[in-house]
CSV table of C-alpha atoms in Angstrom, one decimal:
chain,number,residue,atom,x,y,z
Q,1,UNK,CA,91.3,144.0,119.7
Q,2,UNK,CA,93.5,141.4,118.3
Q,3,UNK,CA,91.7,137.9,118.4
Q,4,UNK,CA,93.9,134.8,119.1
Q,5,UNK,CA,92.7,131.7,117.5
Q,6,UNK,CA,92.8,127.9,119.5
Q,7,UNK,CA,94.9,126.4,116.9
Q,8,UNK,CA,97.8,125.4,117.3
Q,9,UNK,CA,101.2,127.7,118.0
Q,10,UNK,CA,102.8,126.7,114.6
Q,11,UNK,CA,99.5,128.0,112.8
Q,12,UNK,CA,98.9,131.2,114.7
Q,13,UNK,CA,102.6,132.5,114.2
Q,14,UNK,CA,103.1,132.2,110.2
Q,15,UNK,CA,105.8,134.9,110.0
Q,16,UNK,CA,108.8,132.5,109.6
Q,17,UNK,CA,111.2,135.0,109.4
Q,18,UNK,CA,110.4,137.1,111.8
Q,19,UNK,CA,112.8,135.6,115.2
Q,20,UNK,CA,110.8,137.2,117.6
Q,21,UNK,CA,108.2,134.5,116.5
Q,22,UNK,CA,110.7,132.2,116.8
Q,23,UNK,CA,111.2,132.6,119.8
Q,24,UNK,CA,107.9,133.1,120.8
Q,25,UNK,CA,107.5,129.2,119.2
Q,26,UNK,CA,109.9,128.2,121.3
Q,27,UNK,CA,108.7,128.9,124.5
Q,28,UNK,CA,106.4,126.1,123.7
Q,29,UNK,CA,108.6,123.4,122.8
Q,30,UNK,CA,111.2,124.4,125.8
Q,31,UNK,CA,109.0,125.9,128.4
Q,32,UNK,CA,111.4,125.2,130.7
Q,33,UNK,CA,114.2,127.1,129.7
Q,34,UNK,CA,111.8,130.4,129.8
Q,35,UNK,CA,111.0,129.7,133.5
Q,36,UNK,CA,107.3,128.8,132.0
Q,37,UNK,CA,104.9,126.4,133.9
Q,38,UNK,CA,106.3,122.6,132.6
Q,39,UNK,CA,105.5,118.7,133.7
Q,40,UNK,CA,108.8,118.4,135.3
Q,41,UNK,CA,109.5,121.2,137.8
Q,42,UNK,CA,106.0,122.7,138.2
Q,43,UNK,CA,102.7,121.5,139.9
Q,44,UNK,CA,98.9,121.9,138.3
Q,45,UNK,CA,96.5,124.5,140.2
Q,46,UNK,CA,93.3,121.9,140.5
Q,47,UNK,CA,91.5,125.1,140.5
Q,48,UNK,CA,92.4,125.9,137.0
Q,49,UNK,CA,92.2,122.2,135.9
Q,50,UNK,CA,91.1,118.8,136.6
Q,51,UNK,CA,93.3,116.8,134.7
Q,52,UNK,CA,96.9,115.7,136.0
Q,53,UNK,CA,98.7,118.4,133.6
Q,54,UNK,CA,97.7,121.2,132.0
Q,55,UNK,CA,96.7,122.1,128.5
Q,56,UNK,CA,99.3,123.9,127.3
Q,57,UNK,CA,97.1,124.4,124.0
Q,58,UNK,CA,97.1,128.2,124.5
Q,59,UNK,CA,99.4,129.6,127.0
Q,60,UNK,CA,99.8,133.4,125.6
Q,61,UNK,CA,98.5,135.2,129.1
Q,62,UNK,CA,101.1,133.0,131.3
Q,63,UNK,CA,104.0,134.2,128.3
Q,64,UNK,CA,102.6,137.5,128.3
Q,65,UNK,CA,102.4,138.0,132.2
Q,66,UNK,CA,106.3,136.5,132.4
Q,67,UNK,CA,107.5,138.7,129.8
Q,68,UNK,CA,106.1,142.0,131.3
Q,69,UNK,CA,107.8,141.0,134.3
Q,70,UNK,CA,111.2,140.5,132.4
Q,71,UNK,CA,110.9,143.9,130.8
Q,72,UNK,CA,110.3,145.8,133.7
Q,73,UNK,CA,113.1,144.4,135.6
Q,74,UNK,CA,115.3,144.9,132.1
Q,75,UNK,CA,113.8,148.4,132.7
Q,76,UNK,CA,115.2,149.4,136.0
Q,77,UNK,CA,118.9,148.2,135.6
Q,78,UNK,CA,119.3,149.2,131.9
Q,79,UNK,CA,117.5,150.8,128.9
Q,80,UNK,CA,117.3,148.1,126.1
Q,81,UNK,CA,115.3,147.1,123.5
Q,82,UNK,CA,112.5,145.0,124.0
Q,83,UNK,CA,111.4,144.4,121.5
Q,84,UNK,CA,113.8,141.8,121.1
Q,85,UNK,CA,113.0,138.9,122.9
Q,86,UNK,CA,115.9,137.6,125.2
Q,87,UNK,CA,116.9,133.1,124.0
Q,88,UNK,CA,117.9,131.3,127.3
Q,89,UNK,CA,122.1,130.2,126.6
Q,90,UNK,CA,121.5,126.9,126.2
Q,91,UNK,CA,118.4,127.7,123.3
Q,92,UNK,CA,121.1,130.4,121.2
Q,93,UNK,CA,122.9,128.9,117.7
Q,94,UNK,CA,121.6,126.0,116.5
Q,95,UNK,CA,118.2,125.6,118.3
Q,96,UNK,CA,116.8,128.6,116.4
Q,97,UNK,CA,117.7,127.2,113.8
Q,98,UNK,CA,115.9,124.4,113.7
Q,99,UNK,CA,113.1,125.5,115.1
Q,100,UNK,CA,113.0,128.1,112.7
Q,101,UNK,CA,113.4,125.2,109.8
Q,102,UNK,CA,110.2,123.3,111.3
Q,103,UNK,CA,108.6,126.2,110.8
Q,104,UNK,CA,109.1,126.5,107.7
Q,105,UNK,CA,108.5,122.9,107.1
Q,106,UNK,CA,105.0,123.2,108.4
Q,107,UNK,CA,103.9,125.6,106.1
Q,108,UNK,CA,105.5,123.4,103.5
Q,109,UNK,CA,103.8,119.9,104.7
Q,110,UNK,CA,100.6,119.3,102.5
Q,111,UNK,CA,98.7,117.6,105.6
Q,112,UNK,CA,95.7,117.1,103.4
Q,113,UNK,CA,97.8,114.8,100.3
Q,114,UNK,CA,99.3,113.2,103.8
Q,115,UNK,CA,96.1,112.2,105.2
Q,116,UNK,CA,94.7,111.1,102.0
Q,117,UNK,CA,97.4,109.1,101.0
Q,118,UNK,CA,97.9,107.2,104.7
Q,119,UNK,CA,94.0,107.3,105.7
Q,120,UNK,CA,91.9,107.0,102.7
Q,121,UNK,CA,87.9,107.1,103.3
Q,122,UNK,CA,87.5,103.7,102.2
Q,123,UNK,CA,83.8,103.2,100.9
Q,124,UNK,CA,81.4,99.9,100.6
Q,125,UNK,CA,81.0,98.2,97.3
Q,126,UNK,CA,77.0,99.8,97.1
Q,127,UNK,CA,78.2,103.4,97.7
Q,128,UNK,CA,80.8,105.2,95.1
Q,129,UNK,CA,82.9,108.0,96.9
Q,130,UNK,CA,80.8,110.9,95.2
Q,131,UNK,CA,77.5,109.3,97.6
Q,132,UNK,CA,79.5,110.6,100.6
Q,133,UNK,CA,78.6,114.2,101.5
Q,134,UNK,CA,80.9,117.4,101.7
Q,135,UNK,CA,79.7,117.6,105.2
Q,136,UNK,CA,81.8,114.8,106.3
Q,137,UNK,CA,84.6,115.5,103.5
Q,138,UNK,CA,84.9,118.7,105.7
Q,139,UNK,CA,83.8,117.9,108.9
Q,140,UNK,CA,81.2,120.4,109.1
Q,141,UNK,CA,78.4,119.3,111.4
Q,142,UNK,CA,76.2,122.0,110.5
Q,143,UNK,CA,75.6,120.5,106.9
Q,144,UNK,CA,74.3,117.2,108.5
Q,145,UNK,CA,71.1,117.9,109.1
Q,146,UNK,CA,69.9,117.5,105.9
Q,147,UNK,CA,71.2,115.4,102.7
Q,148,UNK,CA,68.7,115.2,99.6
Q,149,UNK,CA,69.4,114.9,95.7
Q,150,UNK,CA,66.9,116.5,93.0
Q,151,UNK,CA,65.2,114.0,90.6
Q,152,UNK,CA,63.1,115.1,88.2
Q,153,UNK,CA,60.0,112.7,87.2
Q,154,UNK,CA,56.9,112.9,85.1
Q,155,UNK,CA,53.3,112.6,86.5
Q,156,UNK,CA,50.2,111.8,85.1
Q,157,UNK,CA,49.8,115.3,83.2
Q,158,UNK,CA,52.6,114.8,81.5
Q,159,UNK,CA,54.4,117.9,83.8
Q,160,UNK,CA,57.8,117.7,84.6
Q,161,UNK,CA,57.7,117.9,88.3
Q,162,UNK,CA,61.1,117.6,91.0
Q,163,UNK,CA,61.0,115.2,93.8
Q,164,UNK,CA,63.5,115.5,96.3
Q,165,UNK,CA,65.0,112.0,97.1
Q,166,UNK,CA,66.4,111.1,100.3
Q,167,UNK,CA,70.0,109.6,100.1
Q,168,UNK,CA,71.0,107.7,103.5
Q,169,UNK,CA,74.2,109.3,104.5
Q,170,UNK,CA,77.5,107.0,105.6
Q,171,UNK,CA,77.6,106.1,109.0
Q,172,UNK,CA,80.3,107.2,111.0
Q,173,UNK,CA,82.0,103.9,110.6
Q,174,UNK,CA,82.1,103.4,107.5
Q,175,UNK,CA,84.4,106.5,107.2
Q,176,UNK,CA,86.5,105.2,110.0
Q,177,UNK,CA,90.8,104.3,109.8
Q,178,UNK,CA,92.7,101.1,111.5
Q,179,UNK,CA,95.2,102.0,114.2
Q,180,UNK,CA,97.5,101.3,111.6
Q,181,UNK,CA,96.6,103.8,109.1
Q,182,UNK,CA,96.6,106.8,111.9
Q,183,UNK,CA,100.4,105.2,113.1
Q,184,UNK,CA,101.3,105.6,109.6
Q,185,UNK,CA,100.5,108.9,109.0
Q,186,UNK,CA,101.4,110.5,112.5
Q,187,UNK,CA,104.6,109.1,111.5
Q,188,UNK,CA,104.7,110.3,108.3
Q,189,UNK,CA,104.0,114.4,109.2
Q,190,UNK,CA,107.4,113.9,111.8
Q,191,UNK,CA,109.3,112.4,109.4
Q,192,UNK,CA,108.4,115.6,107.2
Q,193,UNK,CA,108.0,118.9,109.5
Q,194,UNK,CA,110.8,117.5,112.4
Q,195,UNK,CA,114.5,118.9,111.0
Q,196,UNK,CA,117.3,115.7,111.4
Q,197,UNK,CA,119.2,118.1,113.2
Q,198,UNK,CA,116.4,117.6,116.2
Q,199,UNK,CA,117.6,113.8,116.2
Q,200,UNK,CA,121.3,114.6,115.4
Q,201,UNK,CA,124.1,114.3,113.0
Q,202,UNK,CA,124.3,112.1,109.9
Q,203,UNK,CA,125.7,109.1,112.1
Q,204,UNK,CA,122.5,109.2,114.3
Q,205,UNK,CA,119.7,110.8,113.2
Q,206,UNK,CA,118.3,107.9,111.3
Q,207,UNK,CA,118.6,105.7,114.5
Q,208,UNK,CA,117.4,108.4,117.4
Q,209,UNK,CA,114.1,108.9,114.4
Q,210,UNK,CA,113.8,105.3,114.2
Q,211,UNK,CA,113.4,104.8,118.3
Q,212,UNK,CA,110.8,107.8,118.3
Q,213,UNK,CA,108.5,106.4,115.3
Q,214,UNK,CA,108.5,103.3,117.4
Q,215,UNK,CA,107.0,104.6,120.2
Q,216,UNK,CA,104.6,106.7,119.1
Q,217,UNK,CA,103.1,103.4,116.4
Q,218,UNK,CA,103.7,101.9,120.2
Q,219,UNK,CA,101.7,104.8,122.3
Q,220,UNK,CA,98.6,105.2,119.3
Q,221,UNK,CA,98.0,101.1,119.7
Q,222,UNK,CA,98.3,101.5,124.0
Q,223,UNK,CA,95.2,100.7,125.3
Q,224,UNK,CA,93.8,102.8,128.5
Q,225,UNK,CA,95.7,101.0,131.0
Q,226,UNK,CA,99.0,101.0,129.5
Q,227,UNK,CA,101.4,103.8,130.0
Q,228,UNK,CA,104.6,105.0,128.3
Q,229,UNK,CA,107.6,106.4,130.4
Q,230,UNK,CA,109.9,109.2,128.8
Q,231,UNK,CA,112.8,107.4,130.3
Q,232,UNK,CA,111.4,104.3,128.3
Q,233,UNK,CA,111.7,106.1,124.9
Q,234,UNK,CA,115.1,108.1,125.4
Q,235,UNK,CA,116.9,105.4,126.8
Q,236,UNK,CA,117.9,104.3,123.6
Q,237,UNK,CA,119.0,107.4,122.4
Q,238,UNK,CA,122.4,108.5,121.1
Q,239,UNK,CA,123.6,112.0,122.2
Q,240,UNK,CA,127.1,111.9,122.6
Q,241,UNK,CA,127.4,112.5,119.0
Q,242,UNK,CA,129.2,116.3,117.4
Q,243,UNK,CA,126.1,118.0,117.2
Q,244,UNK,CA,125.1,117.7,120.8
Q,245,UNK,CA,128.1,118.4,122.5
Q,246,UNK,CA,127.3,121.8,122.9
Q,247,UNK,CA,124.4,120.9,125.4
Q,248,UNK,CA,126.3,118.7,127.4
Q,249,UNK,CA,128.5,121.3,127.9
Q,250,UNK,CA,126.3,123.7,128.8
Q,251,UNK,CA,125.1,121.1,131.6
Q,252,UNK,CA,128.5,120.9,132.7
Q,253,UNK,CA,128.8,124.2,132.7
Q,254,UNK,CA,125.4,125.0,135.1
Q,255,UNK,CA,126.2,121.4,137.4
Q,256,UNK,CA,130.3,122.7,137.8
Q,257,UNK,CA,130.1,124.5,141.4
Q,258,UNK,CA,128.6,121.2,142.3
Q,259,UNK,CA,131.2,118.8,140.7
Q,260,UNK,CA,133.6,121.0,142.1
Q,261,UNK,CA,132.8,120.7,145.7
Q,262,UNK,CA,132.0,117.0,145.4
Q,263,UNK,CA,135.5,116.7,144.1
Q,264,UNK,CA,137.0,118.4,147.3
Q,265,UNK,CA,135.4,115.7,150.0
């Protein structure tokens, strides 16, 4: 029985060369294109959740369910190989590419010297960084429970005996980050898993990058009552540049039958 971790897709699928992963990658970042449940065209079951949209944390039984559909009807009209997943038109090329060079990326990002370097556990003037336990270090709640140092001290006898004395452990607070801090390094792991080619050429990248690490330093400081529209942060984007002139001709190319009989009345 093969046992699927909740982690995220990038960190279950560590095969970067293998495509079908690929693929299987992108069906998360463009659930659309695969005809998977999405925020834009699809509505949420309340009886599955509570919240306005899904999690779409784990979503291999809606993938897997799809795909067995696919195959069989592949099946009945011809014999082919499926093994090999089938990229929606306007994914082929370049957008495998990429995603296939994030992937790669991630396993190349050091998220821990990131983390350290943007959010460092700052400590008070009466505690030295080696007072904070490993159980915090690592997160491990388990290890909590109890914190005590050995000290060995003489008693009347003259016996070396060992007391165990209690060090008082950090607060949670102490070991907290500013907004600031968590800005910077969100914006930092983009800047180093994303490919430029997801922003666009050489004559835009830097300025489609530059709206998106606005926004999200903009959406981490949001307070509960403040929302953030998607047309709000792409407005500003550039995509009539070379490299994404393939996609608008693929739209073109789906919306045609329609321009065509507009143009006739």
């Amino acid at each position: 029985m093969k046992l699927i971790y909740l982690s995220d897709v990038l960190n279950r699928y560590r095969d970067v060369n293998d495509v079908n992963q690929t693929v299987h990658v992108m069906k998360y970042i463009f659930p659309r294109q695969f005809g998977l449940h999405n925020v834009f065209t699809s509505t949420v079951d309340f009886k599955e959740s509570a919240h306005i949209f899904k999690d779409y944390t784990l979503r291999e039984q809606e993938i897997a369910v799809l795909q067995q559909r696919r195959d069989i009807k592949r099946a009945e009209k011809e014999k082919t190989d499926m093994c090999q997943q089938k990229i929606p038109k306007r994914l082929r090329g370049m957008t495998v590419e990429l995603v296939t060079k994030l992937r790669k990326l991630h396993q190349r990002c050091s998220y821990a010297a990131i983390l350290q370097y943007y959010c460092p556990i700052s400590v008070s003037s009466t505690r030295s960084a080696n007072d904070i336990p490993l159980s915090f270090k690592a997160l491990d709640k388990s290890r909590l429970a109890s914190h005590a140092l050995p000290k060995e001290v003489g008693n009347s006898t003259g016996n070396v005996a060992t007391q165990y004395v209690n060090v008082e452990e950090p607060k949670y607070t102490e070991l907290a980050c500013s907004v600031s801090e968590v800005s910077a390094f969100c914006r930092a792991v983009l800047l180093n898993i994303v490919p430029h080619g997801f922003w666009g050429d050489t004559e835009t990248y830097r300025q489609n990058e530059a709206i998106i690490s606005k926004y999200i330093d903009m959406f981490i400081r949001a307070r509960k009552s403040e929302s953030l529209s998607i047309h709000e942060i792409i407005q500003n984007f550039k995509v009539r540049s070379s490299i994404h002139k393939r996609f608008i001709k693929l739209t073109l190319v789906d919306y045609r039958p329609v321009l065509v009989a507009m143009s006739t009345h």
